[in-house]
């Protein structure tokens, strides 16, 4: 495993380096000037120039980029331009809420997608199969902001079972925190659960068509044992890869879901940073999300090799 990690580490670092440059460059292409925003609409050119000099925005592009990289390597994220406070503090305050939302959604993806995938492959006809196809098609076709509004109308406004928005840490108060978590996590998890169910269904159908399944059936092995002990382990590795890719979808979708449910995570912080042209907040936040995604993909590859003994780490 050590050799595998050492071989994958350079490619991960290369991805981070390329992502840092693209993030830094693309943010500077967004219309608007943070110095003008900070100075206010009535400020003169001298005031705007003074703010640009204080923020280092008058330096050449490459100098700004290298300065930012140097600060990252030393752990100095610096102050926020417009939101206020230190960038590290702002990210740290929202990170816990976003991790809580993403982990909750990921658990729901597994709890929903795994049974649906198995049922879809084993129950080929009838109302159950039709219901599974209708569910996966619907949740993939409906945007998350529509799903979120519908969930609020049904469970918060009509039935009054769950709160419409807000946040309470599940670690501090598990019962209340779970009530706040359920709706946004469910809204975030539905599309990824449908994708996982479809990939797992296709993988199981291919596994159940193999010769060893027909041999086991001829020998009198029960259908349940064939599915859970033989076919499912062979269908899991591709599904695990898809699940790892969906982590990026969960992180990206958290921005919209947090806005719908007033969830105080990194999504709301990113929205504020973009609207106020707060370069340090947005670029550090985006690079953090890329780093998390790279780490998750590496972990996914490790799980893949553990599930499939035919693949060796070397």
mmCIF file of C-alpha atoms in Angstrom:
data_model
loop_
_atom_site.group_PDB
_atom_site.id
_atom_site.type_symbol
_atom_site.label_atom_id
_atom_site.label_comp_id
_atom_site.label_asym_id
_atom_site.label_seq_id
_atom_site.Cartn_x
_atom_site.Cartn_y
_atom_site.Cartn_z
ATOM 1 C CA UNK A 1 0.000 0.000 0.000
ATOM 2 C CA UNK A 2 2.899 2.357 0.701
ATOM 3 C CA UNK A 3 4.146 1.956 -2.874
ATOM 4 C CA UNK A 4 0.661 2.639 -4.194
ATOM 5 C CA UNK A 5 0.364 5.836 -2.159
ATOM 6 C CA UNK A 6 3.809 7.051 -3.187
ATOM 7 C CA UNK A 7 2.994 6.498 -6.853
ATOM 8 C CA UNK A 8 -0.316 8.346 -6.606
ATOM 9 C CA UNK A 9 0.971 11.254 -4.529
ATOM 10 C CA UNK A 10 2.757 13.125 -7.391
ATOM 11 C CA UNK A 11 -0.361 13.061 -9.568
ATOM 12 C CA UNK A 12 -2.441 14.386 -6.669
ATOM 13 C CA UNK A 13 0.020 17.208 -6.057
ATOM 14 C CA UNK A 14 0.025 18.023 -9.772
ATOM 15 C CA UNK A 15 -3.767 18.259 -9.742
ATOM 16 C CA UNK A 16 -3.634 20.606 -6.759
ATOM 17 C CA UNK A 17 -0.995 22.796 -8.429
ATOM 18 C CA UNK A 18 -2.989 23.030 -11.669
ATOM 19 C CA UNK A 19 -6.200 23.690 -9.748
ATOM 20 C CA UNK A 20 -4.582 26.471 -7.707
ATOM 21 C CA UNK A 21 -3.448 28.299 -10.843
ATOM 22 C CA UNK A 22 -6.823 27.923 -12.574
ATOM 23 C CA UNK A 23 -8.734 29.048 -9.488
ATOM 24 C CA UNK A 24 -6.479 32.074 -9.036
ATOM 25 C CA UNK A 25 -6.754 33.044 -12.700
ATOM 26 C CA UNK A 26 -10.500 32.488 -13.129
ATOM 27 C CA UNK A 27 -11.388 34.517 -10.051
ATOM 28 C CA UNK A 28 -9.563 37.506 -11.490
ATOM 29 C CA UNK A 29 -11.674 37.246 -14.649
ATOM 30 C CA UNK A 30 -14.884 37.834 -12.678
ATOM 31 C CA UNK A 31 -16.176 41.366 -13.356
ATOM 32 C CA UNK A 32 -15.725 43.785 -10.491
ATOM 33 C CA UNK A 33 -12.947 45.047 -8.274
ATOM 34 C CA UNK A 34 -12.754 44.278 -4.535
ATOM 35 C CA UNK A 35 -11.009 47.606 -3.950
ATOM 36 C CA UNK A 36 -13.915 49.492 -5.512
ATOM 37 C CA UNK A 37 -16.381 47.443 -3.461
ATOM 38 C CA UNK A 38 -14.540 48.179 -0.227
ATOM 39 C CA UNK A 39 -14.095 51.867 -1.020
ATOM 40 C CA UNK A 40 -17.786 52.384 -1.689
ATOM 41 C CA UNK A 41 -19.611 54.096 -4.547
ATOM 42 C CA UNK A 42 -18.570 57.619 -3.528
ATOM 43 C CA UNK A 43 -14.837 56.965 -3.216
ATOM 44 C CA UNK A 44 -12.400 58.719 -5.506
ATOM 45 C CA UNK A 45 -9.619 57.178 -7.584
ATOM 46 C CA UNK A 46 -7.016 57.932 -4.899
ATOM 47 C CA UNK A 47 -8.957 56.003 -2.238
ATOM 48 C CA UNK A 48 -9.443 53.046 -4.569
ATOM 49 C CA UNK A 49 -5.734 53.049 -5.493
ATOM 50 C CA UNK A 50 -4.764 53.153 -1.811
ATOM 51 C CA UNK A 51 -6.945 50.117 -1.065
ATOM 52 C CA UNK A 52 -5.513 48.242 -4.052
ATOM 53 C CA UNK A 53 -1.996 48.954 -2.799
ATOM 54 C CA UNK A 54 -2.892 47.801 0.718
ATOM 55 C CA UNK A 55 -4.359 44.557 -0.626
ATOM 56 C CA UNK A 56 -1.483 43.971 -3.031
ATOM 57 C CA UNK A 57 -3.761 44.054 -6.064
ATOM 58 C CA UNK A 58 -1.485 46.429 -7.966
ATOM 59 C CA UNK A 59 1.236 43.769 -8.192
ATOM 60 C CA UNK A 60 1.681 41.670 -11.362
ATOM 61 C CA UNK A 61 -0.506 38.594 -11.678
ATOM 62 C CA UNK A 62 2.351 36.111 -11.243
ATOM 63 C CA UNK A 63 3.657 37.902 -8.168
ATOM 64 C CA UNK A 64 0.222 37.778 -6.556
ATOM 65 C CA UNK A 65 -0.059 34.063 -7.360
ATOM 66 C CA UNK A 66 3.365 33.189 -5.932
ATOM 67 C CA UNK A 67 2.665 35.257 -2.824
ATOM 68 C CA UNK A 68 -0.594 33.380 -2.294
ATOM 69 C CA UNK A 69 1.134 30.006 -2.718
ATOM 70 C CA UNK A 70 3.812 30.996 -0.244
ATOM 71 C CA UNK A 71 1.196 32.012 2.299
ATOM 72 C CA UNK A 72 -0.618 28.705 1.803
ATOM 73 C CA UNK A 73 2.530 26.675 2.380
ATOM 74 C CA UNK A 74 3.248 28.562 5.588
ATOM 75 C CA UNK A 75 -0.344 28.251 6.799
ATOM 76 C CA UNK A 76 -0.986 31.993 6.640
ATOM 77 C CA UNK A 77 -4.330 32.392 4.880
ATOM 78 C CA UNK A 78 -4.475 36.075 5.722
ATOM 79 C CA UNK A 79 -7.478 38.341 6.304
ATOM 80 C CA UNK A 80 -10.699 38.496 4.380
ATOM 81 C CA UNK A 81 -11.108 41.464 2.036
ATOM 82 C CA UNK A 82 -14.812 42.149 2.501
ATOM 83 C CA UNK A 83 -16.478 39.656 4.859
ATOM 84 C CA UNK A 84 -14.186 40.464 7.749
ATOM 85 C CA UNK A 85 -11.975 38.368 10.001
ATOM 86 C CA UNK A 86 -9.289 35.828 9.219
ATOM 87 C CA UNK A 87 -9.884 33.455 6.314
ATOM 88 C CA UNK A 88 -8.803 30.447 8.394
ATOM 89 C CA UNK A 89 -11.354 31.334 11.065
ATOM 90 C CA UNK A 90 -14.151 31.800 8.519
ATOM 91 C CA UNK A 91 -13.414 28.461 6.846
ATOM 92 C CA UNK A 92 -13.046 26.707 10.181
ATOM 93 C CA UNK A 93 -16.426 28.003 11.365
ATOM 94 C CA UNK A 94 -18.241 26.718 8.264
ATOM 95 C CA UNK A 95 -16.266 23.531 7.754
ATOM 96 C CA UNK A 96 -17.914 21.607 10.581
ATOM 97 C CA UNK A 97 -21.433 22.314 9.307
ATOM 98 C CA UNK A 98 -20.549 21.358 5.718
ATOM 99 C CA UNK A 99 -18.806 18.148 6.812
ATOM 100 C CA UNK A 100 -21.853 17.285 8.909
ATOM 101 C CA UNK A 101 -24.174 17.866 5.950
ATOM 102 C CA UNK A 102 -21.970 15.978 3.471
ATOM 103 C CA UNK A 103 -21.429 12.965 5.744
ATOM 104 C CA UNK A 104 -25.145 12.795 6.513
ATOM 105 C CA UNK A 105 -25.972 12.960 2.810
ATOM 106 C CA UNK A 106 -23.351 10.312 2.000
ATOM 107 C CA UNK A 107 -24.866 7.928 4.549
ATOM 108 C CA UNK A 108 -28.296 8.478 3.023
ATOM 109 C CA UNK A 109 -26.864 7.858 -0.460
ATOM 110 C CA UNK A 110 -25.652 4.431 0.690
ATOM 111 C CA UNK A 111 -28.811 3.618 2.665
ATOM 112 C CA UNK A 112 -31.040 4.526 -0.289
ATOM 113 C CA UNK A 113 -28.902 3.567 -3.277
ATOM 114 C CA UNK A 114 -27.744 0.126 -2.102
ATOM 115 C CA UNK A 115 -31.200 -1.408 -1.507
ATOM 116 C CA UNK A 116 -32.637 0.188 -4.634
ATOM 117 C CA UNK A 117 -29.778 -1.163 -6.739
ATOM 118 C CA UNK A 118 -30.175 -4.680 -5.374
ATOM 119 C CA UNK A 119 -33.967 -4.599 -5.783
ATOM 120 C CA UNK A 120 -33.676 -3.203 -9.286
ATOM 121 C CA UNK A 121 -31.421 -6.082 -10.345
ATOM 122 C CA UNK A 122 -33.342 -8.879 -8.619
ATOM 123 C CA UNK A 123 -36.927 -7.701 -9.196
ATOM 124 C CA UNK A 124 -37.091 -7.244 -12.941
ATOM 125 C CA UNK A 125 -40.875 -6.871 -13.372
ATOM 126 C CA UNK A 126 -43.933 -5.779 -11.475
ATOM 127 C CA UNK A 127 -44.874 -2.656 -9.521
ATOM 128 C CA UNK A 128 -41.668 -2.666 -7.437
ATOM 129 C CA UNK A 129 -39.442 -2.494 -10.516
ATOM 130 C CA UNK A 130 -41.660 0.208 -12.048
ATOM 131 C CA UNK A 131 -41.571 2.227 -8.814
ATOM 132 C CA UNK A 132 -37.762 2.041 -8.656
ATOM 133 C CA UNK A 133 -37.402 3.201 -12.261
ATOM 134 C CA UNK A 134 -39.860 6.031 -11.700
ATOM 135 C CA UNK A 135 -38.088 7.130 -8.509
ATOM 136 C CA UNK A 136 -34.582 7.196 -9.992
ATOM 137 C CA UNK A 137 -35.767 8.962 -13.148
ATOM 138 C CA UNK A 138 -37.713 11.584 -11.208
ATOM 139 C CA UNK A 139 -35.003 12.521 -8.697
ATOM 140 C CA UNK A 140 -32.455 12.812 -11.511
ATOM 141 C CA UNK A 141 -34.754 15.004 -13.595
ATOM 142 C CA UNK A 142 -35.887 17.369 -10.825
ATOM 143 C CA UNK A 143 -33.298 20.022 -9.786
ATOM 144 C CA UNK A 144 -32.230 20.058 -6.114
ATOM 145 C CA UNK A 145 -33.675 23.535 -5.518
ATOM 146 C CA UNK A 146 -37.117 22.247 -6.570
ATOM 147 C CA UNK A 147 -36.722 19.158 -4.379
ATOM 148 C CA UNK A 148 -35.660 21.322 -1.452
ATOM 149 C CA UNK A 149 -38.662 23.628 -1.759
ATOM 150 C CA UNK A 150 -41.031 20.649 -2.007
ATOM 151 C CA UNK A 151 -39.497 19.026 1.071
ATOM 152 C CA UNK A 152 -39.922 22.250 3.043
ATOM 153 C CA UNK A 153 -43.545 22.634 1.920
ATOM 154 C CA UNK A 154 -44.446 19.043 2.790
ATOM 155 C CA UNK A 155 -42.478 18.263 5.952
ATOM 156 C CA UNK A 156 -42.028 21.741 7.459
ATOM 157 C CA UNK A 157 -45.077 23.754 6.396
ATOM 158 C CA UNK A 158 -47.843 21.163 5.889
ATOM 159 C CA UNK A 159 -46.957 18.316 8.255
ATOM 160 C CA UNK A 160 -44.811 20.406 10.635
ATOM 161 C CA UNK A 161 -42.562 17.461 11.388
ATOM 162 C CA UNK A 162 -39.168 19.033 10.731
ATOM 163 C CA UNK A 163 -37.733 22.570 10.809
ATOM 164 C CA UNK A 164 -37.613 24.445 7.513
ATOM 165 C CA UNK A 165 -34.057 25.679 8.020
ATOM 166 C CA UNK A 166 -31.299 26.491 10.430
ATOM 167 C CA UNK A 167 -28.584 24.455 12.054
ATOM 168 C CA UNK A 168 -27.767 22.830 15.353
ATOM 169 C CA UNK A 169 -24.646 20.700 15.717
ATOM 170 C CA UNK A 170 -25.506 17.037 15.917
ATOM 171 C CA UNK A 171 -22.528 16.570 18.234
ATOM 172 C CA UNK A 172 -23.852 19.093 20.774
ATOM 173 C CA UNK A 173 -27.525 18.099 20.685
ATOM 174 C CA UNK A 174 -28.024 14.870 18.679
ATOM 175 C CA UNK A 175 -31.831 14.843 18.766
ATOM 176 C CA UNK A 176 -32.323 18.471 17.696
ATOM 177 C CA UNK A 177 -29.336 18.401 15.338
ATOM 178 C CA UNK A 178 -30.764 15.368 13.547
ATOM 179 C CA UNK A 179 -34.048 17.174 12.958
ATOM 180 C CA UNK A 180 -32.237 20.097 11.316
ATOM 181 C CA UNK A 181 -30.033 17.721 9.292
ATOM 182 C CA UNK A 182 -32.643 15.408 7.788
ATOM 183 C CA UNK A 183 -34.216 17.659 5.147
ATOM 184 C CA UNK A 184 -31.038 19.206 3.678
ATOM 185 C CA UNK A 185 -29.170 15.884 3.770
ATOM 186 C CA UNK A 186 -32.063 14.092 2.080
ATOM 187 C CA UNK A 187 -32.341 16.791 -0.585
ATOM 188 C CA UNK A 188 -28.607 16.617 -1.247
ATOM 189 C CA UNK A 189 -28.501 12.804 -1.278
ATOM 190 C CA UNK A 190 -31.358 12.003 -3.663
ATOM 191 C CA UNK A 191 -29.621 12.519 -7.064
ATOM 192 C CA UNK A 192 -26.456 10.703 -5.971
ATOM 193 C CA UNK A 193 -28.508 7.845 -4.508
ATOM 194 C CA UNK A 194 -30.307 7.423 -7.842
ATOM 195 C CA UNK A 195 -26.999 7.344 -9.726
ATOM 196 C CA UNK A 196 -25.528 4.805 -7.300
ATOM 197 C CA UNK A 197 -28.653 2.638 -7.577
ATOM 198 C CA UNK A 198 -28.467 2.599 -11.377
ATOM 199 C CA UNK A 199 -24.774 1.705 -11.495
ATOM 200 C CA UNK A 200 -25.190 -0.981 -8.852
ATOM 201 C CA UNK A 201 -28.209 -2.405 -10.688
ATOM 202 C CA UNK A 202 -26.259 -2.637 -13.952
ATOM 203 C CA UNK A 203 -23.275 -4.217 -12.197
ATOM 204 C CA UNK A 204 -25.447 -6.782 -10.443
ATOM 205 C CA UNK A 205 -27.231 -7.679 -13.650
ATOM 206 C CA UNK A 206 -23.885 -8.330 -15.342
ATOM 207 C CA UNK A 207 -22.675 -10.373 -12.363
ATOM 208 C CA UNK A 208 -25.878 -12.445 -12.254
ATOM 209 C CA UNK A 209 -25.412 -13.299 -15.941
ATOM 210 C CA UNK A 210 -21.968 -14.869 -15.343
ATOM 211 C CA UNK A 211 -21.315 -18.606 -15.605
ATOM 212 C CA UNK A 212 -20.531 -19.039 -11.910
ATOM 213 C CA UNK A 213 -24.061 -17.844 -11.035
ATOM 214 C CA UNK A 214 -25.618 -20.413 -13.322
ATOM 215 C CA UNK A 215 -23.354 -23.085 -11.827
ATOM 216 C CA UNK A 216 -24.284 -22.088 -8.274
ATOM 217 C CA UNK A 217 -27.968 -22.120 -9.210
ATOM 218 C CA UNK A 218 -27.630 -25.601 -10.708
ATOM 219 C CA UNK A 219 -25.964 -26.791 -7.495
ATOM 220 C CA UNK A 220 -28.949 -25.627 -5.470
ATOM 221 C CA UNK A 221 -27.484 -22.505 -3.853
ATOM 222 C CA UNK A 222 -30.228 -20.143 -2.723
ATOM 223 C CA UNK A 223 -30.869 -17.011 -4.731
ATOM 224 C CA UNK A 224 -30.301 -14.786 -1.704
ATOM 225 C CA UNK A 225 -26.886 -16.319 -1.038
ATOM 226 C CA UNK A 226 -25.897 -15.962 -4.685
ATOM 227 C CA UNK A 227 -26.840 -12.270 -4.713
ATOM 228 C CA UNK A 228 -25.321 -11.206 -1.384
ATOM 229 C CA UNK A 229 -22.298 -13.513 -1.129
ATOM 230 C CA UNK A 230 -21.205 -13.856 -4.751
ATOM 231 C CA UNK A 231 -22.747 -11.335 -7.180
ATOM 232 C CA UNK A 232 -22.806 -8.254 -4.963
ATOM 233 C CA UNK A 233 -19.066 -8.326 -4.051
ATOM 234 C CA UNK A 234 -18.245 -8.467 -7.773
ATOM 235 C CA UNK A 235 -20.579 -5.553 -8.529
ATOM 236 C CA UNK A 236 -19.396 -3.333 -5.668
ATOM 237 C CA UNK A 237 -15.993 -2.073 -6.966
ATOM 238 C CA UNK A 238 -17.428 -0.037 -9.891
ATOM 239 C CA UNK A 239 -20.182 1.241 -7.598
ATOM 240 C CA UNK A 240 -17.567 2.358 -5.055
ATOM 241 C CA UNK A 241 -15.814 4.344 -7.788
ATOM 242 C CA UNK A 242 -19.104 6.021 -8.688
ATOM 243 C CA UNK A 243 -19.739 6.739 -5.003
ATOM 244 C CA UNK A 244 -16.338 8.413 -4.735
ATOM 245 C CA UNK A 245 -17.129 10.584 -7.737
ATOM 246 C CA UNK A 246 -20.430 11.561 -6.151
ATOM 247 C CA UNK A 247 -18.593 13.089 -3.191
ATOM 248 C CA UNK A 248 -17.614 15.932 -5.505
ATOM 249 C CA UNK A 249 -21.260 16.259 -6.525
ATOM 250 C CA UNK A 250 -22.265 16.430 -2.859
ATOM 251 C CA UNK A 251 -19.704 19.135 -2.136
ATOM 252 C CA UNK A 252 -20.817 21.155 -5.156
ATOM 253 C CA UNK A 253 -24.515 20.691 -4.434
ATOM 254 C CA UNK A 254 -24.019 21.775 -0.828
ATOM 255 C CA UNK A 255 -23.760 25.395 -1.999
ATOM 256 C CA UNK A 256 -27.341 25.407 -3.289
ATOM 257 C CA UNK A 257 -28.774 23.222 -0.526
ATOM 258 C CA UNK A 258 -27.216 25.379 2.196
ATOM 259 C CA UNK A 259 -28.834 28.446 0.656
ATOM 260 C CA UNK A 260 -32.263 26.781 0.605
ATOM 261 C CA UNK A 261 -32.143 25.539 4.195
ATOM 262 C CA UNK A 262 -30.134 28.437 5.722
ATOM 263 C CA UNK A 263 -27.340 26.013 6.592
ATOM 264 C CA UNK A 264 -24.288 27.978 7.816
ATOM 265 C CA UNK A 265 -21.602 26.042 5.982
ATOM 266 C CA UNK A 266 -18.927 26.623 3.388
ATOM 267 C CA UNK A 267 -21.528 26.992 0.652
ATOM 268 C CA UNK A 268 -22.900 30.183 2.158
ATOM 269 C CA UNK A 269 -19.358 31.411 2.761
ATOM 270 C CA UNK A 270 -18.485 30.820 -0.902
ATOM 271 C CA UNK A 271 -21.618 32.672 -2.008
ATOM 272 C CA UNK A 272 -20.734 35.678 0.143
ATOM 273 C CA UNK A 273 -17.153 35.635 -1.089
ATOM 274 C CA UNK A 274 -18.145 35.587 -4.762
ATOM 275 C CA UNK A 275 -20.753 38.335 -4.390
ATOM 276 C CA UNK A 276 -18.327 40.606 -2.509
ATOM 277 C CA UNK A 277 -15.293 39.787 -4.709
ATOM 278 C CA UNK A 278 -13.471 38.455 -1.640
ATOM 279 C CA UNK A 279 -10.590 36.719 -3.436
ATOM 280 C CA UNK A 280 -8.790 35.191 -0.420
ATOM 281 C CA UNK A 281 -11.912 33.502 0.917
ATOM 282 C CA UNK A 282 -13.076 32.065 -2.406
ATOM 283 C CA UNK A 283 -9.702 30.868 -3.682
ATOM 284 C CA UNK A 284 -8.723 29.212 -0.398
ATOM 285 C CA UNK A 285 -12.140 27.624 -0.104
ATOM 286 C CA UNK A 286 -12.135 26.250 -3.658
ATOM 287 C CA UNK A 287 -8.634 24.852 -3.282
ATOM 288 C CA UNK A 288 -9.691 23.164 -0.031
ATOM 289 C CA UNK A 289 -12.598 21.491 -1.818
ATOM 290 C CA UNK A 290 -10.272 20.285 -4.585
ATOM 291 C CA UNK A 291 -7.897 18.862 -1.969
ATOM 292 C CA UNK A 292 -10.770 17.048 -0.266
ATOM 293 C CA UNK A 293 -11.922 15.650 -3.606
ATOM 294 C CA UNK A 294 -8.402 14.399 -4.443
ATOM 295 C CA UNK A 295 -8.139 12.747 -1.019
ATOM 296 C CA UNK A 296 -11.524 11.066 -1.461
ATOM 297 C CA UNK A 297 -10.521 9.715 -4.865
ATOM 298 C CA UNK A 298 -7.342 8.267 -3.369
ATOM 299 C CA UNK A 299 -9.378 6.644 -0.594
ATOM 300 C CA UNK A 300 -11.792 5.297 -3.215
ATOM 301 C CA UNK A 301 -8.928 3.624 -5.077
ATOM 302 C CA UNK A 302 -7.736 2.032 -1.840
ATOM 303 C CA UNK A 303 -11.211 0.648 -1.127
ATOM 304 C CA UNK A 304 -11.438 -0.581 -4.735
ATOM 305 C CA UNK A 305 -8.226 -2.583 -4.374
ATOM 306 C CA UNK A 306 -9.468 -4.018 -1.076
ATOM 307 C CA UNK A 307 -12.766 -5.141 -2.614
ATOM 308 C CA UNK A 308 -11.183 -6.601 -5.758
ATOM 309 C CA UNK A 309 -8.207 -8.876 -4.940
ATOM 310 C CA UNK A 310 -7.353 -9.094 -8.653
ATOM 311 C CA UNK A 311 -6.007 -5.533 -8.438
ATOM 312 C CA UNK A 312 -2.684 -5.122 -6.697
ATOM 313 C CA UNK A 313 -1.427 -1.920 -5.099
ATOM 314 C CA UNK A 314 1.894 -2.390 -6.869
#
